[in-house]
Short mmCIF file of C-alpha atoms in Angstrom, two decimals:
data_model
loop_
_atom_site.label_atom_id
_atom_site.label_comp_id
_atom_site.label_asym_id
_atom_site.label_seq_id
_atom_site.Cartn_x
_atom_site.Cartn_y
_atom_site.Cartn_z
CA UNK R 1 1.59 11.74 -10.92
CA UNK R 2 3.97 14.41 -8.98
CA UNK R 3 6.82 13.13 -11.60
CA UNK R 4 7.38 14.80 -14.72
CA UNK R 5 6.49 12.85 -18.07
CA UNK R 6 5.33 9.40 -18.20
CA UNK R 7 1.70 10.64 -18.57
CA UNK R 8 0.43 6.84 -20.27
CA UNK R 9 2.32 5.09 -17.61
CA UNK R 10 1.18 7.48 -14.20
CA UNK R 11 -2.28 7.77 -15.84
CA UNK R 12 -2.51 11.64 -15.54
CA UNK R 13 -5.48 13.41 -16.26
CA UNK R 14 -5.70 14.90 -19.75
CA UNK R 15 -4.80 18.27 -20.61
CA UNK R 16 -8.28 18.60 -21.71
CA UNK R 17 -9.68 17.98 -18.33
CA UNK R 18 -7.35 20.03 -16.91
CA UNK R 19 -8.31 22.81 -18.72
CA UNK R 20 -11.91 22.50 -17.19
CA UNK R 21 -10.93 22.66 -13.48
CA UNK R 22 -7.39 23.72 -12.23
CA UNK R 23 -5.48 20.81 -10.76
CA UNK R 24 -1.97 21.02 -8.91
CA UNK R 25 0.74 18.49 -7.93
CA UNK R 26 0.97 17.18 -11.20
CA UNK R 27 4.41 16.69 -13.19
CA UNK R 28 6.61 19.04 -11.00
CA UNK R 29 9.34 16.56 -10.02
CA UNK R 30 12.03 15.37 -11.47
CA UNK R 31 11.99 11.71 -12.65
CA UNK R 32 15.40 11.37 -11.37
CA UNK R 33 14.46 12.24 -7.78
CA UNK R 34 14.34 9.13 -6.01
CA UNK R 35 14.01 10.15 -2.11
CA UNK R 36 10.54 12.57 -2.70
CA UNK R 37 8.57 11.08 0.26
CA UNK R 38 4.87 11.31 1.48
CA UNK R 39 6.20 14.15 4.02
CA UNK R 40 7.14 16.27 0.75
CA UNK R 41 4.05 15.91 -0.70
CA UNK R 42 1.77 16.74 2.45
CA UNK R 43 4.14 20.05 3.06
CA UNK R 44 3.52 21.39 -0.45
CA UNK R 45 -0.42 20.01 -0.65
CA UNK R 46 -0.77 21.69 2.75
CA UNK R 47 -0.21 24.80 1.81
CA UNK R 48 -1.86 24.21 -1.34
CA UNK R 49 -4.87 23.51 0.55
CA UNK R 50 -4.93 26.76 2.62
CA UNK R 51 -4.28 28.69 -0.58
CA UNK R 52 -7.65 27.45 -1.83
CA UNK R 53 -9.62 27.84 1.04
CA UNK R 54 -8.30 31.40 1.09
CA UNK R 55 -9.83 32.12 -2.10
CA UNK R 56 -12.91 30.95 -0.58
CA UNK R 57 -12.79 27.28 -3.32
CA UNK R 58 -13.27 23.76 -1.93
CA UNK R 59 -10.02 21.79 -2.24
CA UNK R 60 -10.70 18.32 -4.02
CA UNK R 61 -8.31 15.78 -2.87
CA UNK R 62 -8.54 12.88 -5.57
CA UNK R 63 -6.87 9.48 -4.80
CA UNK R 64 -5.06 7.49 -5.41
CA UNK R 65 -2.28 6.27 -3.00
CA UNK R 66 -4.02 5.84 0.09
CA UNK R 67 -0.75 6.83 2.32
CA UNK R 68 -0.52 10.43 0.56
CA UNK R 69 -4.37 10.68 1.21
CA UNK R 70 -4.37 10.18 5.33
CA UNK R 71 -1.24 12.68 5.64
CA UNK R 72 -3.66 14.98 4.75
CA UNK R 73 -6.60 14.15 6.51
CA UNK R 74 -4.82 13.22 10.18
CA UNK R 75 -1.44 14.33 11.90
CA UNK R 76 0.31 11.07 11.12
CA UNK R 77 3.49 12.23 9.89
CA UNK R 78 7.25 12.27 11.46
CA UNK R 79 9.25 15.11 9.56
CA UNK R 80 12.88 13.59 10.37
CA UNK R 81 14.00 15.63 7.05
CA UNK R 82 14.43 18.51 8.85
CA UNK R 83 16.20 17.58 11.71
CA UNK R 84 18.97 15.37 9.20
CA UNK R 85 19.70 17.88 6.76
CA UNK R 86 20.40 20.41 9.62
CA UNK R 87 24.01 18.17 9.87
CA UNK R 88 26.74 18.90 7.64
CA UNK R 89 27.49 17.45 4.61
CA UNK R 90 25.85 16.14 2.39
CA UNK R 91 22.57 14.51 3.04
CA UNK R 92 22.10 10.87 3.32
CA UNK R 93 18.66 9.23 3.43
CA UNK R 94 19.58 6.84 6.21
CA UNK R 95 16.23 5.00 5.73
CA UNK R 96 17.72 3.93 2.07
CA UNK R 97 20.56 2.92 3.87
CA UNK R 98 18.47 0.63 6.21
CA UNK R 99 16.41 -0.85 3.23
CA UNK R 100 20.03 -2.36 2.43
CA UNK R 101 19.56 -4.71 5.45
CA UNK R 102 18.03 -8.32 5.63
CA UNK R 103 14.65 -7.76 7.39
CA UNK R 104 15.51 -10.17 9.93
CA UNK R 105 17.97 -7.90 11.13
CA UNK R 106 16.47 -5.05 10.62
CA UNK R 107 13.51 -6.63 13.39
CA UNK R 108 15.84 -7.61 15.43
CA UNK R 109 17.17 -4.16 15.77
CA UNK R 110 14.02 -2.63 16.32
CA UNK R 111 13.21 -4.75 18.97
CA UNK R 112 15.96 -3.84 20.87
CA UNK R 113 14.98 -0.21 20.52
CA UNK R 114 11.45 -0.24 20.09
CA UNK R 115 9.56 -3.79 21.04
CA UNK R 116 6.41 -2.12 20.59
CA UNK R 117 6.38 -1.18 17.23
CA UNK R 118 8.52 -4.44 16.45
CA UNK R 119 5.61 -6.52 17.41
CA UNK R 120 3.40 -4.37 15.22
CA UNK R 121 6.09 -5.34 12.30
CA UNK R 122 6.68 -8.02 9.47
CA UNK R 123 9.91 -9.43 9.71
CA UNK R 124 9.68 -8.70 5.97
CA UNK R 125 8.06 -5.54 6.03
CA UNK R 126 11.37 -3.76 5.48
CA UNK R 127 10.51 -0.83 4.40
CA UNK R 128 8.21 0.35 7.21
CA UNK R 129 11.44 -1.34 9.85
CA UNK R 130 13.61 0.80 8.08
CA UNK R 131 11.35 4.32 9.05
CA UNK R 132 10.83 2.95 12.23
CA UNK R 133 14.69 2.67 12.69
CA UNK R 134 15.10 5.88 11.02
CA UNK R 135 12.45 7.56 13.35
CA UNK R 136 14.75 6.84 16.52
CA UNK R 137 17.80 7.27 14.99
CA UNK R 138 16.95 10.71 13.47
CA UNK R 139 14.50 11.73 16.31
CA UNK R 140 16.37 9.92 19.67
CA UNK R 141 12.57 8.98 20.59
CA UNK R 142 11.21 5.24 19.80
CA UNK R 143 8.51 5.59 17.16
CA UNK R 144 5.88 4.05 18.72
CA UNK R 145 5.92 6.32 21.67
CA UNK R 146 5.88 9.43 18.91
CA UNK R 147 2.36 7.70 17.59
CA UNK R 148 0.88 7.45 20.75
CA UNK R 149 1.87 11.43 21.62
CA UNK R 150 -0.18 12.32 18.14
CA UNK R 151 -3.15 9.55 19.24
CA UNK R 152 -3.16 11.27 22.87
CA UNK R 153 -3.75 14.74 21.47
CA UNK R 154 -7.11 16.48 21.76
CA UNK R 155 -9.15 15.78 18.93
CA UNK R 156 -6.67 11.91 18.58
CA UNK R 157 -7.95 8.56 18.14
CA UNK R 158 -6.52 4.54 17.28
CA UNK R 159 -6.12 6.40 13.38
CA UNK R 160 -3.81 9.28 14.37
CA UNK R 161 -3.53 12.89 15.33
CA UNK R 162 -6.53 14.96 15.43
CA UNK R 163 -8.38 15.82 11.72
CA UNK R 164 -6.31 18.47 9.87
CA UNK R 165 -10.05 19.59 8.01
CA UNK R 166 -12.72 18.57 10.89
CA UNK R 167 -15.31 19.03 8.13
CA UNK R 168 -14.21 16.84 5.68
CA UNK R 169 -16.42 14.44 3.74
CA UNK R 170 -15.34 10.86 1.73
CA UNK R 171 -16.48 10.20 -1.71
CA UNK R 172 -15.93 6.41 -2.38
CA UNK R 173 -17.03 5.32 -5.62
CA UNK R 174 -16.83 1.75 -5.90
CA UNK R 175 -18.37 -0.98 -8.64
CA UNK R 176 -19.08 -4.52 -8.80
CA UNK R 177 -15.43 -6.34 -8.92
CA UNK R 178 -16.37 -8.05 -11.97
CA UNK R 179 -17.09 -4.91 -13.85
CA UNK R 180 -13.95 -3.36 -11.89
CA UNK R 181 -11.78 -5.82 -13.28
CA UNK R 182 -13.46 -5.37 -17.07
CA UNK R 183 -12.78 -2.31 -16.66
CA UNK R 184 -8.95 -2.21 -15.38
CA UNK R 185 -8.10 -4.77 -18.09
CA UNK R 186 -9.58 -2.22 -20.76
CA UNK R 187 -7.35 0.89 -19.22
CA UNK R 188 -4.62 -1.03 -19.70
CA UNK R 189 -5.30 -1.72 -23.01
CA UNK R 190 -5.92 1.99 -23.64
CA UNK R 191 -2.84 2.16 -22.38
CA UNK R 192 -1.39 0.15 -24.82
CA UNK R 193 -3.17 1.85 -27.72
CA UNK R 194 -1.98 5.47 -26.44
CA UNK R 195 1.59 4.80 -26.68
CA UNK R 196 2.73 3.16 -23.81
CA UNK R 197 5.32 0.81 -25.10
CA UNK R 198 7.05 4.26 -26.69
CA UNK R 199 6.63 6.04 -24.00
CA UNK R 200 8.55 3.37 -21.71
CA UNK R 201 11.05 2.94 -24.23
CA UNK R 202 12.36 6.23 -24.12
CA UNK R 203 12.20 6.36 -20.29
CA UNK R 204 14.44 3.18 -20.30
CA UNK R 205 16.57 4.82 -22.95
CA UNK R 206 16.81 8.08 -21.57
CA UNK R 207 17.36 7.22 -17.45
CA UNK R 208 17.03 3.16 -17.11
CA UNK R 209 19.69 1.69 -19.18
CA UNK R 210 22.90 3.18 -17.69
CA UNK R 211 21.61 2.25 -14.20
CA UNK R 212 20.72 -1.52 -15.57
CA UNK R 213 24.32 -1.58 -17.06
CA UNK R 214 25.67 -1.44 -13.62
CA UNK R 215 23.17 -3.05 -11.73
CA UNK R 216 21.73 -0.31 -9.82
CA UNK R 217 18.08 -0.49 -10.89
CA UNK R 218 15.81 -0.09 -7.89
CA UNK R 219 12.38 -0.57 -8.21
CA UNK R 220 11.37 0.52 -4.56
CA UNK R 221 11.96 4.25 -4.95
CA UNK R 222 10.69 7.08 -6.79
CA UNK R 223 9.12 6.97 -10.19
CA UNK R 224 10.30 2.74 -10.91
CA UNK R 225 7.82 2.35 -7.76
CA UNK R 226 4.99 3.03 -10.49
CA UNK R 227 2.55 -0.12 -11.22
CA UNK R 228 4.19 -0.43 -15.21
CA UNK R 229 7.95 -0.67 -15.08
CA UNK R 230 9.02 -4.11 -13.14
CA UNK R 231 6.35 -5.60 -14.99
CA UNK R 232 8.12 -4.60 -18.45
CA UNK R 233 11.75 -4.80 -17.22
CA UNK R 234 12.34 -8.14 -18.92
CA UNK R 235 10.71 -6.73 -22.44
CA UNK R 236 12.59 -3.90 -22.48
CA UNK R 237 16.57 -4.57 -21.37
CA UNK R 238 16.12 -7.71 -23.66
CA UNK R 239 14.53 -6.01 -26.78
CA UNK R 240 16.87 -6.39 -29.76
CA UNK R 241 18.98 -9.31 -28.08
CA UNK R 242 16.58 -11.92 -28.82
CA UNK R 243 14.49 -13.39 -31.26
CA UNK R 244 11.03 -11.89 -31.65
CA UNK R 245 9.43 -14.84 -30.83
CA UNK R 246 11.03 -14.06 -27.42
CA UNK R 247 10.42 -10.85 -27.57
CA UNK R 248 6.57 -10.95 -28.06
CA UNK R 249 6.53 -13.50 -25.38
CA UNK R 250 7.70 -11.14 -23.30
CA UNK R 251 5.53 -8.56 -24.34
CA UNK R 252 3.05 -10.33 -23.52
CA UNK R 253 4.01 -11.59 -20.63
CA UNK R 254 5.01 -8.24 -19.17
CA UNK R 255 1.35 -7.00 -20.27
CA UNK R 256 -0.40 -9.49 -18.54
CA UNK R 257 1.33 -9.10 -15.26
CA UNK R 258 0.36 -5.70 -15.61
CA UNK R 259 -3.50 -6.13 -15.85
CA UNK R 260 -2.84 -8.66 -12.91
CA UNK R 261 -1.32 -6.31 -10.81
CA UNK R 262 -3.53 -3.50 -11.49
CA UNK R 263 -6.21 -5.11 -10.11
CA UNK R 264 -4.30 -6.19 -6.94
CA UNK R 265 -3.77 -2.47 -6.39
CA UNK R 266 -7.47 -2.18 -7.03
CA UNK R 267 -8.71 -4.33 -4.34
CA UNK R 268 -6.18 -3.36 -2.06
CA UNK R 269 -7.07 0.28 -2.35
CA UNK R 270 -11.12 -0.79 -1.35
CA UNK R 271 -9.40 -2.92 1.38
CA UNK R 272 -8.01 -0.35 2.61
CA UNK R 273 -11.30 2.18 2.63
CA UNK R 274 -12.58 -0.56 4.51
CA UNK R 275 -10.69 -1.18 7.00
CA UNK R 276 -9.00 2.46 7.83
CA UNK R 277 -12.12 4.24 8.07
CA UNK R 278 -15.84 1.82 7.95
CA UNK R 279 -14.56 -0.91 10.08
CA UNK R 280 -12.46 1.88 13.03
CA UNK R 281 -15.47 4.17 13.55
CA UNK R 282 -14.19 6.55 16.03
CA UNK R 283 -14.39 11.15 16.53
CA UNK R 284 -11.23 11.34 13.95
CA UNK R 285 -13.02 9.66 11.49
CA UNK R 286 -14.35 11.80 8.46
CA UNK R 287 -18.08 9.96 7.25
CA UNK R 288 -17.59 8.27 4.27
CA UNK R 289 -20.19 7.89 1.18
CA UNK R 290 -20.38 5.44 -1.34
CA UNK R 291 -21.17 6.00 -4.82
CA UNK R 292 -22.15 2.87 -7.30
CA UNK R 293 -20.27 3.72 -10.24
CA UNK R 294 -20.49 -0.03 -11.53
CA UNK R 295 -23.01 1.02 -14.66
CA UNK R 296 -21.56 3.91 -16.32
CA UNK R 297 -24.83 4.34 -17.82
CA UNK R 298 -26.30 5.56 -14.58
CA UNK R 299 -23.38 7.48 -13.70
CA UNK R 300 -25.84 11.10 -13.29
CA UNK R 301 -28.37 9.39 -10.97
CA UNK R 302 -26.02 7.20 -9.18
CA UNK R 303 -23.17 9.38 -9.25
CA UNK R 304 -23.15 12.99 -10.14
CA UNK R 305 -26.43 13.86 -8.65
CA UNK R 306 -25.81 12.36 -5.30
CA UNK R 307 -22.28 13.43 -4.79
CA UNK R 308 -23.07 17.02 -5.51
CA UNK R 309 -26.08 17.02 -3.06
CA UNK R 310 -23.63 15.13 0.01
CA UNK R 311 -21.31 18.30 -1.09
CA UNK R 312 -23.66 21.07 -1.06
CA UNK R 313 -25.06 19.93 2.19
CA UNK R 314 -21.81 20.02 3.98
CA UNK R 315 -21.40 23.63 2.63
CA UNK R 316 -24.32 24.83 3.60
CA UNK R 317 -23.65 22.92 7.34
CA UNK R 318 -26.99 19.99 7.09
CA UNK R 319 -27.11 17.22 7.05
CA UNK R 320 -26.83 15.19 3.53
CA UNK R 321 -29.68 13.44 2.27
CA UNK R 322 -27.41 10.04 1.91
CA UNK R 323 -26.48 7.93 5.04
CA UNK R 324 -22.70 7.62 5.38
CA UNK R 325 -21.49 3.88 4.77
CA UNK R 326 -21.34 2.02 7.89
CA UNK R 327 -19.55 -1.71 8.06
CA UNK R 328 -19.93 -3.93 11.62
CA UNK R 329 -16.46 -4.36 13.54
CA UNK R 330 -15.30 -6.09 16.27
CA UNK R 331 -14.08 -3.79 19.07
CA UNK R 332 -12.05 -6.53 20.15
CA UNK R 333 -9.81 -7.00 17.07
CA UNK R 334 -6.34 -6.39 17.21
CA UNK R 335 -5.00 -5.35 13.74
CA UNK R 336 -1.46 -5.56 14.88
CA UNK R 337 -1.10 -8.80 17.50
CA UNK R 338 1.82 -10.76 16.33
CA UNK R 339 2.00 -14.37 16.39
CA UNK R 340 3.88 -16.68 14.83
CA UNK R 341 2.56 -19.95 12.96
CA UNK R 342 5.39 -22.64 13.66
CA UNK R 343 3.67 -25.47 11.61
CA UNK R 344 4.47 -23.42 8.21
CA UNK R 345 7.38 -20.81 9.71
CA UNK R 346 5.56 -17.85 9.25
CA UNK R 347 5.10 -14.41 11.17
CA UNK R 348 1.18 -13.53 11.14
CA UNK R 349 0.47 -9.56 11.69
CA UNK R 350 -3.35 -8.58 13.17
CA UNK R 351 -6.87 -11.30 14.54
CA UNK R 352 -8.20 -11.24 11.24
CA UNK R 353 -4.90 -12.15 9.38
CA UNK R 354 -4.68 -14.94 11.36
CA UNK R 355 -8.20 -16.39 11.18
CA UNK R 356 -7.83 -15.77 7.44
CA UNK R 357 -4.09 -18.45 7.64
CA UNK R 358 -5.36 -20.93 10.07
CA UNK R 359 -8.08 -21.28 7.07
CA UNK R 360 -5.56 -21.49 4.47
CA UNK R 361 -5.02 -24.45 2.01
CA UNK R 362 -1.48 -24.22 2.79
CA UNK R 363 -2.11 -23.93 6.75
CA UNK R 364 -4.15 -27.20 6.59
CA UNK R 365 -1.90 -29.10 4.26
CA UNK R 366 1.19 -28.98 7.07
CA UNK R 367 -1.46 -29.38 9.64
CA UNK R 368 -2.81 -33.00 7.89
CA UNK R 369 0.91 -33.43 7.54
CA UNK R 370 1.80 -32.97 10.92
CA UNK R 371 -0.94 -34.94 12.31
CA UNK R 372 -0.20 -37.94 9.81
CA UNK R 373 3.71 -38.04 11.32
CA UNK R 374 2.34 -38.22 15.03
CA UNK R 375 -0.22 -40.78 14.67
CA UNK R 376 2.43 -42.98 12.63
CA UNK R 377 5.20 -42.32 15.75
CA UNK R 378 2.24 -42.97 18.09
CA UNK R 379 1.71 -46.06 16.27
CA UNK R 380 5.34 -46.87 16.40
CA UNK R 381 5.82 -46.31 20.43
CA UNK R 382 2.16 -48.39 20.93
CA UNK R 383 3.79 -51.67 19.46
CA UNK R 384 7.04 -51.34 20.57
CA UNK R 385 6.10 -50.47 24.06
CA UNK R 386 4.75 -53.97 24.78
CA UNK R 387 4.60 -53.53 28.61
CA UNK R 388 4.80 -56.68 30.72
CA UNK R 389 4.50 -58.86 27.74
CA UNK R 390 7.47 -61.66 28.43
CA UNK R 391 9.65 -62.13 25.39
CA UNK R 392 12.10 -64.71 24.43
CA UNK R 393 15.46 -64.72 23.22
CA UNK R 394 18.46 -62.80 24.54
CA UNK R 395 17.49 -59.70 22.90
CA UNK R 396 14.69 -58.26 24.95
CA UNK R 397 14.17 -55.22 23.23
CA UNK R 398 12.91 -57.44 20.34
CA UNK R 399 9.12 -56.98 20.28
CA UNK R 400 7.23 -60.69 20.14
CA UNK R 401 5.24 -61.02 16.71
#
């Protein structure tokens, strides 16, 4: 939503909304901009931040993309920006660079540099090899051993640095994930109905085409990271080259991926609720209330009414009248132990990843597989491994039948 335009596509709040509450770090970059990076974002929303709390106003921070959300909420954050644009010339994103790489190199580099944070690392996981390269390169220090300086600072714990705002609350509304995904399906239809086809149109017309043309479309940076424009790729470079039968198929197709992936995002963004802050209790750890937003009917007594009374309560310094949502955890899990499933040539990241593949109709298909091949060779050495039986002939290696 920082990105200019593209309000259908980014889902930005209305201007009518707006108008009822004052919102910031909405449309104020450039489309075009493809290296704006979560460290850009906290810098201006930090200061943003202590701007409203000087006029004595509670900053709302609404998600959204989880990653943006914890820069603000815990000293995560390596600013290597500052260090590379002090060099002369002009300034090259060397994590871009990186990105270029096959992630099997890119691991083995970091390993050689960093083994810790390797280990921690998908082989194709590129993107977070590439910072973690870029972190040493830029900083001379291995990027694990910047994490644990933050974790090891008063106020630190297994999430980060210390709590930016130690008296921050969590509003997590969440619904049923059959009424969820109802719902999702509808926005995108909404979507539809609003204009989005137009609106994406002119976007490819206006900054997509020329970059198609020569093959430089890249959907991992900047605004063509947005849930909306893969899906729609093939629709739009091929509109008015092919038949419309083709073309609706397309259209169709391109809409459907988008409902499907929209509701990926969805469950990864509860996922991720649940396992960064109800399942890693710990002093760094802001309480975190959930809100049933599943009927809309209800949404004053289930929603509204509750949320402004766990609000007013930390204002006023008591305690809420809600419990904070609590989730059991193992103390013993590792989220980032690396092992490495042989049987179907696969590198397996965190305890509960693995327990979740060792289960998996794929896992057990090679393992039947497997197990099938050495009782048939253990078969094969039983009857032609005869022992002392005598045989006849000159061929001895002949089994008798």
């Amino acid at each position: 939503q920082v990105y200019k335009g593209l309000d259908i596509i980014t889902n930005k709040v209305s201007p009518q909304e707006q108008r009822l509450c004052r919102h910031h770090m909405i449309s104020f970059v450039d489309p075009l901009v493809s290296n704006y990076t979560v460290v850009d974002f906290r810098d201006k929303a930090v200061a943003l931040i202590s701007y409203i709390f000087a006029r004595d106003k509670i900053p709302i921070v609404v998600g959204g993309t989880n990653y943006y959300i914890e820069s603000l909420l815990w000293k995560v954050l390596i600013n290597t920006k500052q260090k590379a644009s002090m060099a002369p010339g002009p300034v090259i994103d060397r994590k871009v660079e990186l990105e270029q790489l096959d992630g099997v190199e890119l691991h083995r580099r970091l390993s050689q540099v960093d083994p810790e944070m390797a280990a921690k690392l998908h082989p194709h996981d590129k993107r977070k090899l590439a910072r973690s390269l870029q972190v040493f390169e830029e900083m001379g220090i291995p990027h694990s051993e910047i994490l644990h300086q933050q974790q090891e600072e008063e106020g630190g714990g297994p999430l980060g640095g210390p709590l930016k705002y130690p008296h921050s609350c969590i509003l997590w509304l969440h619904a049923d994930q059959a009424a969820l995904d109802q719902r999702l399906e509808k926005r995108v239809d909404d979507m539809l109905a609003a204009g989005l086809l137009e609106e994406l149109r002119d976007f490819h017309r206006r900054y997509n085409q020329e970059k198609v043309a020569e093959n430089r479309q890249d959907y991992q940076h900047g605004i063509f990271q947005s849930i909306g424009f893969k899906e729609f790729h093939e629709y739009l470079i091929s509109e008015g080259n092919c038949s419309p039968e083709t073309s609706a198929l397309l259209l169709q197709k391109g809409i459907q991926a988008l409902k499907q992936v929209t509701k990926r995002y969805a469950r990864r963004q509860n996922k991720w609720v649940r396992n960064r802050f109800l399942r890693r209790p710990g002093p760094n750890v802001p309480p975190v209330y959930g809100l049933e937003v599943s009927d809309l009917l209800r949404w004053e007594e289930d929603v509204l009414k509750p949320a402004l009374e766990i609000v007013e309560s930390f204002i006023q310094g008591r305690e809420p009248p809600a419990e904070p949502v609590k989730m059991e955890y193992d103390v013993n899990e590792n989220k980032r132990s690396h092992r490495v499933c042989e049987l179907c040539d696969r590198v397996i990241i965190g305890d509960r990843e693995w327990a979740a593949h060792t289960r998996s109709k794929s896992h057990l298909h090679h393992l039947k597989k497997r197990r099938k091949l050495e009782a048939a060779s253990h078969a094969a050495e039983t009857s032609g491994g005869s022992g002392g039986a005598e045989t006849s002939g000159k061929d001895s290696s002949l089994p008798l039948l």
